[in-house]
């Protein structure tokens, strides 16, 4: 017999505390159902996912969404469980058993790989590590980037993350970074940096650039701070430019590149450039210094117009070498399944690094849905989309959940929910971080920042966060 009733509580577990987890929770809380209970589980003691550990320190306006996320904590139906890793501290099975609905919002935790010789050289750094390092992710605090020995950096991949990294490497530590929440360690390293030129390299052509015009323009305008755009490989583009019809966004990108390339000749000091139609095939170490590279070997590609008037990228036999002492791979993040997925019959698309779904409803290969299982954000869509797109997809997922609950009474069967989970955490002696604990940590960061004239000074040690949380 089903134990559901119209007044049954709807108990929802959300895994992750990035934008998609918070926006979905906020949308669910809007339903005014007094019987709703949302528990959010975050493996780190601190919330906000890539808003904290991804978004560049000089974009505080992007991080204002954190204020909006705080609204959840004012609702008694919501509870934050920081420092609780689903898979180790609590089994996924325990969430499935104790909640009516589980929302998977745990993001894309790994990085893509090129799979070429030299990729494991210490001077080939993944953007995930590099970004985590300057943003205070404890996992990367000992990265030791040898910027004091480097003149030329190549970034492989040309999305907005690559553009953020160019700013990090070239903007002035004193006038640009010192007041932001960049870590003190990263700031000190940047002060000693000898980097002069950054090349952003991509496999495809100019029109396929992954960065947005807004970020591109922001970087071009840093000309005022003495960071010069050395130009781009326009010659590749010109060969067929007259044959293609450009859209509004592409026209604007071209205008920007042309406008700022004009200053190319007077480049001195710090500069950056865009290179296209080349694929790295090998990283070659510097025999005189094991922590640096000597160069990167690229295979040149060619852009051709196919019979359907579409541009196709084809590899050529030509190899070129680019002198660079450091390479940062910015070729995208990748989602992974949680350990228990297979046992619990939760599908995963390993090729795309995402959970198969329709409007967030997790779908098996045969087209059937997994009851009570939903996903949102990067783990649902692949590592694409920004915080704004999370707003939209979260609204869709929250609406799907509420529609399904209305249509299927069994989704309201009695579940133990929060009480049981708190009991399990206590039995296992796991110190979970509550929202109030987090506010104490945040205040400590702001206070430390004030003393240094910064927005905040992030704590880069989880034990220290837990200590602060313990203080009354
Ligand atoms: C370097 C970088 C810069 C960016 N800059 C911008 C920008 O300026 N503007 C913009 O709009 N967008 C930006 N983005 C994109 C934006 O950060 C993402 O769109 C967004 O964070 C994705 O949200 P999410 O909730 O899906 O995942 P995430 O933000 O990654 O959150 C996932 C959370 O789940 C947690 N988690 C993972 N596994 C577990 C587990 N087993 N148990 C418990 N918790 C778990 C993680 O710790 C994390 O907190 C940037 C992205 C990157 C990588």
Short mmCIF file of C-alpha atoms and ligand atoms in Angstrom, two decimals:
data_model
loop_
_atom_site.label_atom_id
_atom_site.label_comp_id
_atom_site.label_asym_id
_atom_site.label_seq_id
_atom_site.Cartn_x
_atom_site.Cartn_y
_atom_site.Cartn_z
CA UNK A 1 0.00 0.00 0.00
CA UNK A 2 1.30 3.43 -0.87
CA UNK A 3 1.82 5.61 2.19
CA UNK A 4 1.36 8.85 0.26
CA UNK A 5 -1.32 11.41 1.09
CA UNK A 6 -2.00 14.95 -0.16
CA UNK A 7 -0.19 16.33 2.88
CA UNK A 8 2.82 14.02 2.60
CA UNK A 9 6.13 15.79 2.83
CA UNK A 10 8.21 16.14 -0.30
CA UNK A 11 11.81 15.49 0.71
CA UNK A 12 14.44 16.48 -1.82
CA UNK A 13 18.21 15.92 -1.69
CA UNK A 14 20.36 18.14 -3.90
CA UNK A 15 23.94 17.03 -4.57
CA UNK A 16 26.23 20.02 -5.13
CA UNK A 17 26.00 23.70 -4.22
CA UNK A 18 26.95 25.47 -7.44
CA UNK A 19 24.60 27.83 -9.29
CA UNK A 20 22.47 25.04 -10.72
CA UNK A 21 21.88 23.50 -7.27
CA UNK A 22 20.94 26.86 -5.74
CA UNK A 23 18.74 28.13 -8.56
CA UNK A 24 16.86 24.80 -8.65
CA UNK A 25 16.37 24.98 -4.86
CA UNK A 26 15.17 28.60 -5.06
CA UNK A 27 12.66 27.66 -7.75
CA UNK A 28 11.41 24.70 -5.72
CA UNK A 29 11.08 26.87 -2.60
CA UNK A 30 8.89 29.30 -4.59
CA UNK A 31 6.14 26.64 -4.63
CA UNK A 32 5.06 27.59 -1.09
CA UNK A 33 4.55 23.96 -0.17
CA UNK A 34 4.98 23.95 3.65
CA UNK A 35 5.71 20.22 3.54
CA UNK A 36 8.75 20.67 1.30
CA UNK A 37 12.17 19.83 2.72
CA UNK A 38 15.31 20.49 0.68
CA UNK A 39 18.69 19.26 1.90
CA UNK A 40 21.74 20.40 -0.08
CA UNK A 41 24.94 18.32 0.16
CA UNK A 42 28.31 19.85 -0.72
CA UNK A 43 31.59 17.96 -0.40
CA UNK A 44 33.54 21.13 0.44
CA UNK A 45 33.00 23.09 3.66
CA UNK A 46 32.31 26.12 1.43
CA UNK A 47 29.38 26.47 -0.98
CA UNK A 48 29.01 27.94 -4.51
CA UNK A 49 31.05 25.54 -6.72
CA UNK A 50 32.69 27.29 -9.64
CA UNK A 51 31.33 30.68 -8.62
CA UNK A 52 33.95 30.51 -5.86
CA UNK A 53 36.61 28.34 -7.54
CA UNK A 54 36.14 29.26 -11.23
CA UNK A 55 34.93 32.82 -11.83
CA UNK A 56 37.87 35.22 -12.18
CA UNK A 57 38.72 37.38 -9.13
CA UNK A 58 38.33 40.60 -11.17
CA UNK A 59 34.69 39.76 -11.96
CA UNK A 60 33.07 40.33 -8.54
CA UNK A 61 29.84 41.41 -10.27
CA UNK A 62 29.42 37.80 -11.52
CA UNK A 63 29.69 36.53 -7.95
CA UNK A 64 26.79 38.68 -6.72
CA UNK A 65 24.58 35.64 -7.41
CA UNK A 66 25.94 34.37 -4.07
CA UNK A 67 23.77 36.98 -2.35
CA UNK A 68 20.73 35.57 -4.11
CA UNK A 69 21.71 32.04 -3.03
CA UNK A 70 21.67 33.19 0.58
CA UNK A 71 17.89 33.60 0.28
CA UNK A 72 17.57 29.81 0.54
CA UNK A 73 19.04 29.87 4.04
CA UNK A 74 16.27 32.17 5.21
CA UNK A 75 13.73 29.49 4.41
CA UNK A 76 13.29 26.92 7.19
CA UNK A 77 12.48 24.24 4.63
CA UNK A 78 16.08 24.40 3.34
CA UNK A 79 19.20 23.00 4.98
CA UNK A 80 22.83 23.14 3.86
CA UNK A 81 25.14 20.21 4.64
CA UNK A 82 28.68 21.32 3.75
CA UNK A 83 31.69 19.03 4.11
CA UNK A 84 29.58 16.01 3.16
CA UNK A 85 30.80 14.08 0.16
CA UNK A 86 28.16 11.92 -1.45
CA UNK A 87 29.83 8.61 -2.17
CA UNK A 88 32.11 8.58 0.87
CA UNK A 89 30.53 10.39 3.86
CA UNK A 90 27.07 9.32 2.78
CA UNK A 91 26.34 6.67 0.19
CA UNK A 92 24.24 7.74 -2.76
CA UNK A 93 22.04 4.76 -1.95
CA UNK A 94 21.27 6.37 1.43
CA UNK A 95 19.98 9.49 -0.33
CA UNK A 96 17.92 7.46 -2.77
CA UNK A 97 16.39 5.50 0.14
CA UNK A 98 15.66 8.48 2.36
CA UNK A 99 14.41 11.16 -0.05
CA UNK A 100 11.55 11.27 -2.54
CA UNK A 101 13.69 13.07 -5.09
CA UNK A 102 17.44 13.30 -5.68
CA UNK A 103 18.73 16.18 -7.81
CA UNK A 104 22.21 15.64 -9.26
CA UNK A 105 23.88 19.06 -9.56
CA UNK A 106 27.49 18.06 -8.91
CA UNK A 107 29.09 19.73 -11.94
CA UNK A 108 31.98 18.54 -14.09
CA UNK A 109 34.82 17.60 -11.78
CA UNK A 110 37.52 16.38 -14.23
CA UNK A 111 39.37 17.88 -17.12
CA UNK A 112 39.66 16.84 -20.75
CA UNK A 113 42.98 15.46 -21.94
CA UNK A 114 44.79 15.73 -25.27
CA UNK A 115 46.48 12.33 -25.05
CA UNK A 116 49.75 13.45 -26.68
CA UNK A 117 53.43 12.99 -25.72
CA UNK A 118 54.70 15.38 -23.07
CA UNK A 119 51.24 16.14 -21.63
CA UNK A 120 52.35 14.97 -18.17
CA UNK A 121 55.34 17.36 -18.13
CA UNK A 122 55.16 19.67 -15.05
CA UNK A 123 55.12 22.73 -17.33
CA UNK A 124 51.89 21.53 -19.00
CA UNK A 125 49.24 22.63 -16.54
CA UNK A 126 45.54 22.06 -16.79
CA UNK A 127 43.37 25.18 -16.57
CA UNK A 128 41.29 23.50 -13.85
CA UNK A 129 44.38 23.32 -11.63
CA UNK A 130 45.61 26.79 -12.58
CA UNK A 131 42.22 28.44 -12.03
CA UNK A 132 41.78 26.51 -8.77
CA UNK A 133 45.22 27.73 -7.65
CA UNK A 134 44.55 31.46 -8.09
CA UNK A 135 41.00 31.12 -6.75
CA UNK A 136 42.00 29.38 -3.50
CA UNK A 137 40.85 25.80 -4.08
CA UNK A 138 42.83 23.91 -1.40
CA UNK A 139 43.43 21.03 -3.84
CA UNK A 140 45.75 23.25 -5.91
CA UNK A 141 47.35 25.45 -3.33
CA UNK A 142 50.76 23.82 -3.81
CA UNK A 143 50.76 24.07 -7.59
CA UNK A 144 53.97 26.16 -7.64
CA UNK A 145 53.64 27.67 -11.10
CA UNK A 146 57.18 28.76 -12.11
CA UNK A 147 56.08 32.12 -13.55
CA UNK A 148 59.36 33.72 -12.42
CA UNK A 149 61.20 31.63 -15.06
CA UNK A 150 58.78 31.99 -17.94
CA UNK A 151 58.54 34.48 -20.82
CA UNK A 152 56.18 32.76 -23.24
CA UNK A 153 53.01 30.95 -22.31
CA UNK A 154 50.72 29.13 -24.73
CA UNK A 155 47.12 28.50 -23.78
CA UNK A 156 45.58 25.65 -25.74
CA UNK A 157 41.86 26.32 -26.26
CA UNK A 158 40.18 29.67 -26.69
CA UNK A 159 37.06 29.82 -24.52
CA UNK A 160 36.35 32.45 -21.89
CA UNK A 161 38.46 30.52 -19.36
CA UNK A 162 41.49 31.04 -21.65
CA UNK A 163 40.71 34.77 -21.78
CA UNK A 164 40.49 34.89 -17.95
CA UNK A 165 43.92 33.25 -17.79
CA UNK A 166 45.45 35.81 -20.18
CA UNK A 167 44.28 38.56 -17.81
CA UNK A 168 45.69 36.70 -14.82
CA UNK A 169 49.07 36.31 -16.51
CA UNK A 170 49.42 39.81 -17.93
CA UNK A 171 47.46 42.33 -15.83
CA UNK A 172 49.34 44.20 -13.15
CA UNK A 173 49.38 42.39 -9.77
CA UNK A 174 49.42 45.75 -7.98
CA UNK A 175 46.86 47.82 -9.81
CA UNK A 176 44.62 45.06 -11.21
CA UNK A 177 44.69 42.10 -8.81
CA UNK A 178 45.74 43.24 -5.36
CA UNK A 179 42.27 44.37 -4.25
CA UNK A 180 40.44 41.32 -5.54
CA UNK A 181 39.95 38.03 -3.70
CA UNK A 182 42.80 36.34 -5.59
CA UNK A 183 44.83 34.31 -3.09
CA UNK A 184 47.83 35.94 -1.45
CA UNK A 185 50.02 33.07 -2.72
CA UNK A 186 48.93 33.67 -6.33
CA UNK A 187 49.40 37.42 -5.95
CA UNK A 188 52.98 36.95 -4.69
CA UNK A 189 53.73 34.59 -7.60
CA UNK A 190 52.31 37.09 -10.11
CA UNK A 191 54.48 39.83 -8.63
CA UNK A 192 57.56 37.78 -9.47
CA UNK A 193 56.28 36.76 -12.90
CA UNK A 194 58.48 37.35 -15.98
CA UNK A 195 55.75 36.43 -18.48
CA UNK A 196 55.82 38.73 -21.52
CA UNK A 197 53.71 37.06 -24.15
CA UNK A 198 50.68 34.79 -24.08
CA UNK A 199 49.49 32.97 -27.16
CA UNK A 200 45.96 31.59 -27.26
CA UNK A 201 45.92 28.72 -29.70
CA UNK A 202 42.96 26.91 -31.27
CA UNK A 203 42.41 23.96 -33.57
CA UNK A 204 39.68 25.59 -35.62
CA UNK A 205 39.42 29.02 -37.27
CA UNK A 206 38.60 32.52 -36.11
CA UNK A 207 34.84 32.17 -36.63
CA UNK A 208 34.78 29.16 -34.32
CA UNK A 209 36.46 31.05 -31.46
CA UNK A 210 34.83 29.94 -28.24
CA UNK A 211 35.24 33.18 -26.30
CA UNK A 212 32.38 35.66 -26.20
CA UNK A 213 32.75 39.15 -27.65
CA UNK A 214 32.24 40.71 -24.22
CA UNK A 215 35.27 38.93 -22.75
CA UNK A 216 37.28 39.52 -25.95
CA UNK A 217 36.56 43.26 -25.84
CA UNK A 218 37.42 43.47 -22.15
CA UNK A 219 40.83 41.96 -22.84
CA UNK A 220 41.44 44.12 -25.93
CA UNK A 221 40.65 47.21 -23.88
CA UNK A 222 43.43 46.32 -21.49
CA UNK A 223 45.60 48.04 -24.05
CA UNK A 224 45.07 51.01 -21.69
CA UNK A 225 46.95 49.07 -19.02
CA UNK A 226 49.80 48.36 -21.45
CA UNK A 227 48.64 44.87 -22.41
CA UNK A 228 48.83 44.85 -26.16
CA UNK A 229 47.02 42.64 -28.64
CA UNK A 230 49.67 41.42 -31.05
CA UNK A 231 47.07 40.29 -33.53
CA UNK A 232 45.68 37.11 -34.96
CA UNK A 233 46.34 34.82 -37.88
CA UNK A 234 44.08 36.83 -40.18
CA UNK A 235 45.72 35.43 -43.33
CA UNK A 236 44.07 32.03 -42.82
CA UNK A 237 40.74 33.76 -42.58
CA UNK A 238 41.09 36.12 -45.53
CA UNK A 239 41.40 33.28 -48.07
CA UNK A 240 37.70 32.57 -47.93
CA UNK A 241 36.31 35.54 -45.97
CA UNK A 242 34.50 36.95 -49.00
CA UNK A 243 32.64 33.67 -49.52
CA UNK A 244 31.00 33.46 -46.12
CA UNK A 245 28.07 35.37 -44.74
CA UNK A 246 28.87 36.58 -41.25
CA UNK A 247 26.26 36.77 -38.51
CA UNK A 248 25.99 39.72 -36.12
CA UNK A 249 28.24 38.17 -33.46
CA UNK A 250 30.91 37.16 -35.97
CA UNK A 251 30.90 40.59 -37.63
CA UNK A 252 31.44 42.21 -34.26
CA UNK A 253 34.26 39.80 -33.40
CA UNK A 254 35.96 40.58 -36.69
CA UNK A 255 35.56 44.34 -36.20
CA UNK A 256 37.10 44.09 -32.74
CA UNK A 257 40.05 42.00 -33.93
CA UNK A 258 40.72 44.37 -36.84
CA UNK A 259 40.40 47.52 -34.75
CA UNK A 260 42.88 46.41 -32.13
CA UNK A 261 45.26 44.62 -34.53
CA UNK A 262 46.06 48.01 -36.04
CA UNK A 263 48.18 48.80 -33.03
CA UNK A 264 50.25 45.66 -33.65
CA UNK A 265 53.46 47.39 -34.73
CA UNK A 266 53.89 49.42 -31.57
CA UNK A 267 53.77 46.37 -29.30
CA UNK A 268 56.29 46.45 -26.53
CA UNK A 269 56.28 44.88 -23.09
CA UNK A 270 53.36 42.57 -22.36
CA UNK A 271 51.35 41.20 -25.24
CA UNK A 272 48.99 38.46 -26.30
CA UNK A 273 47.97 36.98 -29.61
CA UNK A 274 45.46 34.60 -31.14
CA UNK A 275 46.56 31.68 -33.28
CA UNK A 276 44.23 29.43 -35.20
CA UNK A 277 44.19 26.23 -37.23
CA UNK A 278 46.80 24.34 -35.25
CA UNK A 279 46.65 21.23 -33.08
CA UNK A 280 49.36 20.47 -30.52
CA UNK A 281 50.97 17.09 -31.15
CA UNK A 282 53.89 17.10 -28.69
CA UNK A 283 55.27 19.09 -25.76
CA UNK A 284 59.06 19.08 -25.60
CA UNK A 285 60.79 19.61 -22.26
CA UNK A 286 63.76 21.90 -21.71
CA UNK A 287 66.77 19.67 -21.08
CA UNK A 288 68.50 22.40 -19.06
CA UNK A 289 65.55 22.96 -16.69
CA UNK A 290 63.22 20.05 -15.87
CA UNK A 291 60.35 22.30 -14.78
CA UNK A 292 60.14 24.18 -18.09
CA UNK A 293 59.24 23.34 -21.66
CA UNK A 294 61.40 24.17 -24.66
CA UNK A 295 58.64 24.22 -27.24
CA UNK A 296 55.35 22.81 -28.46
CA UNK A 297 55.01 21.06 -31.80
CA UNK A 298 51.82 21.90 -33.67
CA UNK A 299 50.27 20.27 -36.67
CA UNK A 300 48.83 22.91 -38.97
CA UNK A 301 45.23 22.56 -40.08
CA UNK A 302 43.54 23.93 -43.11
CA UNK A 303 40.07 25.44 -43.37
CA UNK A 304 38.34 24.42 -46.56
CA UNK A 305 34.92 25.18 -47.96
CA UNK A 306 33.02 21.92 -48.56
CA UNK A 307 30.33 21.30 -51.18
CA UNK A 308 27.61 22.56 -48.82
CA UNK A 309 29.46 25.87 -48.42
CA UNK A 310 30.39 24.93 -44.86
CA UNK A 311 33.87 25.36 -43.45
CA UNK A 312 35.66 22.12 -42.66
CA UNK A 313 38.89 21.84 -40.69
CA UNK A 314 41.35 19.29 -42.04
CA UNK A 315 44.84 18.43 -40.77
CA UNK A 316 47.81 19.04 -43.06
CA UNK A 317 51.26 17.44 -43.00
CA UNK A 318 52.94 20.67 -41.93
CA UNK A 319 54.43 20.78 -38.44
CA UNK A 320 55.54 23.98 -36.73
CA UNK A 321 57.26 24.61 -33.41
CA UNK A 322 56.29 27.31 -30.97
CA UNK A 323 58.76 28.40 -28.33
CA UNK A 324 57.08 28.39 -24.94
CA UNK A 325 58.23 27.51 -21.48
CA UNK A 326 54.76 26.89 -20.08
CA UNK A 327 51.51 25.58 -21.56
CA UNK A 328 48.07 25.83 -20.00
CA UNK A 329 45.47 23.44 -21.37
CA UNK A 330 42.07 25.05 -21.43
CA UNK A 331 40.18 22.39 -23.34
CA UNK A 332 37.16 21.96 -21.15
CA UNK A 333 35.96 20.22 -18.02
CA UNK A 334 34.43 16.75 -18.00
CA UNK A 335 31.71 15.21 -15.87
CA UNK A 336 32.11 11.77 -14.31
CA UNK A 337 29.50 9.35 -12.92
CA UNK A 338 29.24 8.89 -9.16
CA UNK A 339 30.59 5.52 -8.04
CA UNK A 340 27.24 3.91 -7.31
CA UNK A 341 25.56 4.88 -10.58
CA UNK A 342 25.92 1.47 -12.16
CA UNK A 343 24.57 -0.43 -9.13
CA UNK A 344 21.67 1.97 -8.76
CA UNK A 345 20.82 1.81 -12.48
CA UNK A 346 21.56 5.48 -13.12
CA UNK A 347 22.77 5.95 -16.71
CA UNK A 348 25.80 8.01 -17.71
CA UNK A 349 27.02 9.20 -21.10
CA UNK A 350 30.79 8.80 -20.68
CA UNK A 351 31.55 10.20 -24.13
CA UNK A 352 29.86 13.52 -23.41
CA UNK A 353 30.57 13.46 -19.67
CA UNK A 354 26.95 14.02 -18.70
CA UNK A 355 23.85 12.32 -17.36
CA UNK A 356 21.35 11.61 -20.16
CA UNK A 357 18.13 13.50 -19.49
CA UNK A 358 15.16 15.30 -20.90
CA UNK A 359 14.39 18.58 -19.17
CA UNK A 360 16.43 17.28 -16.24
CA UNK A 361 14.57 13.97 -15.95
CA UNK A 362 17.17 11.22 -16.00
CA UNK A 363 16.59 8.92 -18.94
CA UNK A 364 17.86 5.40 -19.57
CA UNK A 365 19.04 4.20 -22.96
CA UNK A 366 15.67 2.51 -23.61
CA UNK A 367 13.88 5.85 -23.21
CA UNK A 368 12.43 5.11 -19.75
CA UNK A 369 12.98 7.52 -16.85
CA UNK A 370 14.60 6.82 -13.49
CA UNK A 371 11.91 7.55 -10.90
CA UNK A 372 12.69 10.46 -8.60
CA UNK A 373 16.06 11.24 -10.27
CA UNK A 374 16.80 14.61 -11.88
CA UNK A 375 19.94 16.42 -12.99
CA UNK A 376 20.82 20.02 -13.71
CA UNK A 377 23.74 22.27 -14.66
CA UNK A 378 27.01 21.08 -16.12
CA UNK A 379 26.48 17.43 -15.17
CA UNK A 380 23.21 17.51 -17.14
CA UNK A 381 24.39 19.52 -20.14
CA UNK A 382 28.13 18.91 -20.42
CA UNK A 383 30.55 21.60 -19.30
CA UNK A 384 29.00 24.37 -21.32
CA UNK A 385 26.86 27.31 -20.32
CA UNK A 386 27.29 30.09 -17.84
CA UNK A 387 25.51 31.14 -14.68
CA UNK A 388 22.68 32.71 -16.66
CA UNK A 389 22.02 29.49 -18.49
CA UNK A 390 21.86 27.74 -15.08
CA UNK A 391 19.03 30.10 -14.15
CA UNK A 392 17.04 28.95 -17.15
CA UNK A 393 17.76 25.23 -16.95
CA UNK A 394 17.13 25.18 -13.19
CA UNK A 395 13.67 26.70 -13.71
CA UNK A 396 12.86 23.96 -16.23
CA UNK A 397 14.08 21.18 -13.91
CA UNK A 398 12.18 22.55 -10.89
CA UNK A 399 8.99 22.75 -12.97
CA UNK A 400 9.50 19.19 -14.25
CA UNK A 401 9.90 17.92 -10.68
CA UNK A 402 6.73 19.64 -9.49
CA UNK A 403 4.75 18.39 -12.51
CA UNK A 404 5.93 14.83 -11.90
CA UNK A 405 5.10 14.98 -8.20
CA UNK A 406 1.60 16.12 -9.08
CA UNK A 407 1.17 13.39 -11.66
CA UNK A 408 2.66 10.50 -9.65
CA UNK A 409 1.45 10.09 -6.07
CA UNK A 410 4.09 7.43 -5.35
CA UNK A 411 6.71 10.19 -5.43
CA UNK A 412 5.22 11.31 -2.10
CA UNK A 413 5.62 7.98 -0.33
CA UNK A 414 6.90 8.49 3.21
CA UNK A 415 10.68 8.94 3.48
CA UNK A 416 12.72 9.58 6.59
CA UNK A 417 14.74 12.40 5.01
CA UNK A 418 16.70 14.86 7.14
CA UNK A 419 16.25 13.09 10.50
CA UNK A 420 17.76 9.88 9.23
CA UNK A 421 20.60 11.67 7.43
CA UNK A 422 21.52 13.69 10.52
CA UNK A 423 21.54 10.48 12.53
CA UNK A 424 23.88 8.81 9.99
CA UNK A 425 26.26 11.79 9.97
CA UNK A 426 26.35 11.87 13.74
CA UNK A 427 27.00 8.10 13.99
CA UNK A 428 29.88 8.50 11.55
CA UNK A 429 31.25 11.48 13.43
CA UNK A 430 31.15 13.68 10.37
CA UNK A 431 31.26 17.39 11.12
CA UNK A 432 28.94 18.89 8.58
CA UNK A 433 29.03 22.61 7.96
CA UNK A 434 25.70 24.37 8.46
CA UNK A 435 24.80 27.65 6.78
CA UNK A 436 25.62 29.55 9.97
CA UNK A 437 29.01 27.83 10.11
CA UNK A 438 29.64 28.93 6.52
CA UNK A 439 28.72 32.53 7.38
CA UNK A 440 31.37 32.46 10.14
CA UNK A 441 33.98 31.29 7.62
CA UNK A 442 32.90 33.93 5.12
CA UNK A 443 33.12 36.66 7.76
CA UNK A 444 36.62 35.50 8.68
CA UNK A 445 37.65 35.77 5.01
CA UNK A 446 36.18 39.27 4.69
CA UNK A 447 37.90 40.39 7.89
CA UNK A 448 41.25 39.04 6.77
CA UNK A 449 40.73 40.74 3.42
CA UNK A 450 39.92 44.10 5.04
CA UNK A 451 43.26 44.03 6.82
CA UNK A 452 44.96 43.75 3.41
CA UNK A 453 42.69 46.14 1.49
CA UNK A 454 41.10 43.24 -0.42
CA UNK A 455 37.44 42.23 -0.96
CA UNK A 456 38.26 39.01 0.91
CA UNK A 457 41.21 36.80 1.66
CA UNK A 458 40.10 33.25 0.94
CA UNK A 459 41.01 30.49 3.34
CA UNK A 460 42.82 27.82 1.37
CA UNK A 461 42.82 25.11 4.00
CA UNK A 462 39.72 23.10 4.79
CA UNK A 463 40.92 22.18 8.30
CA UNK A 464 41.17 25.89 9.08
CA UNK A 465 37.61 26.38 7.81
CA UNK A 466 36.41 23.57 10.08
CA UNK A 467 38.24 25.14 13.04
CA UNK A 468 36.58 28.50 12.42
CA UNK A 469 33.20 26.79 12.14
CA UNK A 470 33.72 25.15 15.57
CA UNK A 471 34.28 28.51 17.31
CA UNK A 472 31.20 29.93 18.99
C1 LIG B 1 37.27 29.00 -14.85
C2 LIG B 1 35.80 29.29 -15.03
C3 LIG B 1 35.35 30.61 -15.05
C4 LIG B 1 33.99 30.88 -15.22
N1 LIG B 1 33.58 32.18 -15.25
C5 LIG B 1 32.27 32.45 -15.44
C6 LIG B 1 31.82 33.80 -15.50
O1 LIG B 1 32.61 34.75 -15.38
N2 LIG B 1 30.47 34.02 -15.68
C7 LIG B 1 29.57 32.99 -15.80
O2 LIG B 1 28.37 33.23 -15.95
N3 LIG B 1 29.99 31.70 -15.76
C8 LIG B 1 31.30 31.40 -15.59
N4 LIG B 1 31.72 30.10 -15.56
C9 LIG B 1 30.72 29.02 -15.72
C10 LIG B 1 29.99 28.70 -14.41
O3 LIG B 1 30.92 28.64 -13.36
C11 LIG B 1 29.23 27.38 -14.58
O4 LIG B 1 28.26 27.60 -15.60
C12 LIG B 1 28.52 26.95 -13.31
O5 LIG B 1 29.33 27.04 -12.17
C13 LIG B 1 28.02 25.51 -13.43
O6 LIG B 1 27.26 25.25 -12.28
P1 LIG B 1 26.98 23.80 -11.69
O7 LIG B 1 26.13 24.05 -10.50
O8 LIG B 1 26.49 22.90 -12.73
O9 LIG B 1 28.42 23.21 -11.26
P2 LIG B 1 29.51 23.70 -10.23
O10 LIG B 1 29.54 25.17 -10.12
O11 LIG B 1 30.77 23.02 -10.65
O12 LIG B 1 29.05 23.10 -8.82
C14 LIG B 1 29.11 21.71 -8.54
C15 LIG B 1 29.28 21.51 -7.04
O13 LIG B 1 29.08 20.13 -6.72
C16 LIG B 1 30.01 19.75 -5.72
N5 LIG B 1 30.20 18.29 -5.73
C17 LIG B 1 30.82 17.55 -6.69
N6 LIG B 1 30.80 16.25 -6.36
C18 LIG B 1 30.16 16.16 -5.17
C19 LIG B 1 29.85 15.06 -4.31
N7 LIG B 1 30.18 13.80 -4.62
N8 LIG B 1 29.21 15.32 -3.14
C20 LIG B 1 28.87 16.60 -2.79
N9 LIG B 1 29.15 17.67 -3.59
C21 LIG B 1 29.77 17.45 -4.77
C22 LIG B 1 31.27 20.51 -6.11
O14 LIG B 1 32.19 20.62 -5.04
C23 LIG B 1 30.67 21.86 -6.54
O15 LIG B 1 30.59 22.75 -5.44
C24 LIG B 1 33.07 29.80 -15.38
C25 LIG B 1 33.52 28.48 -15.36
C26 LIG B 1 34.88 28.21 -15.18
C27 LIG B 1 35.35 26.79 -15.17
#
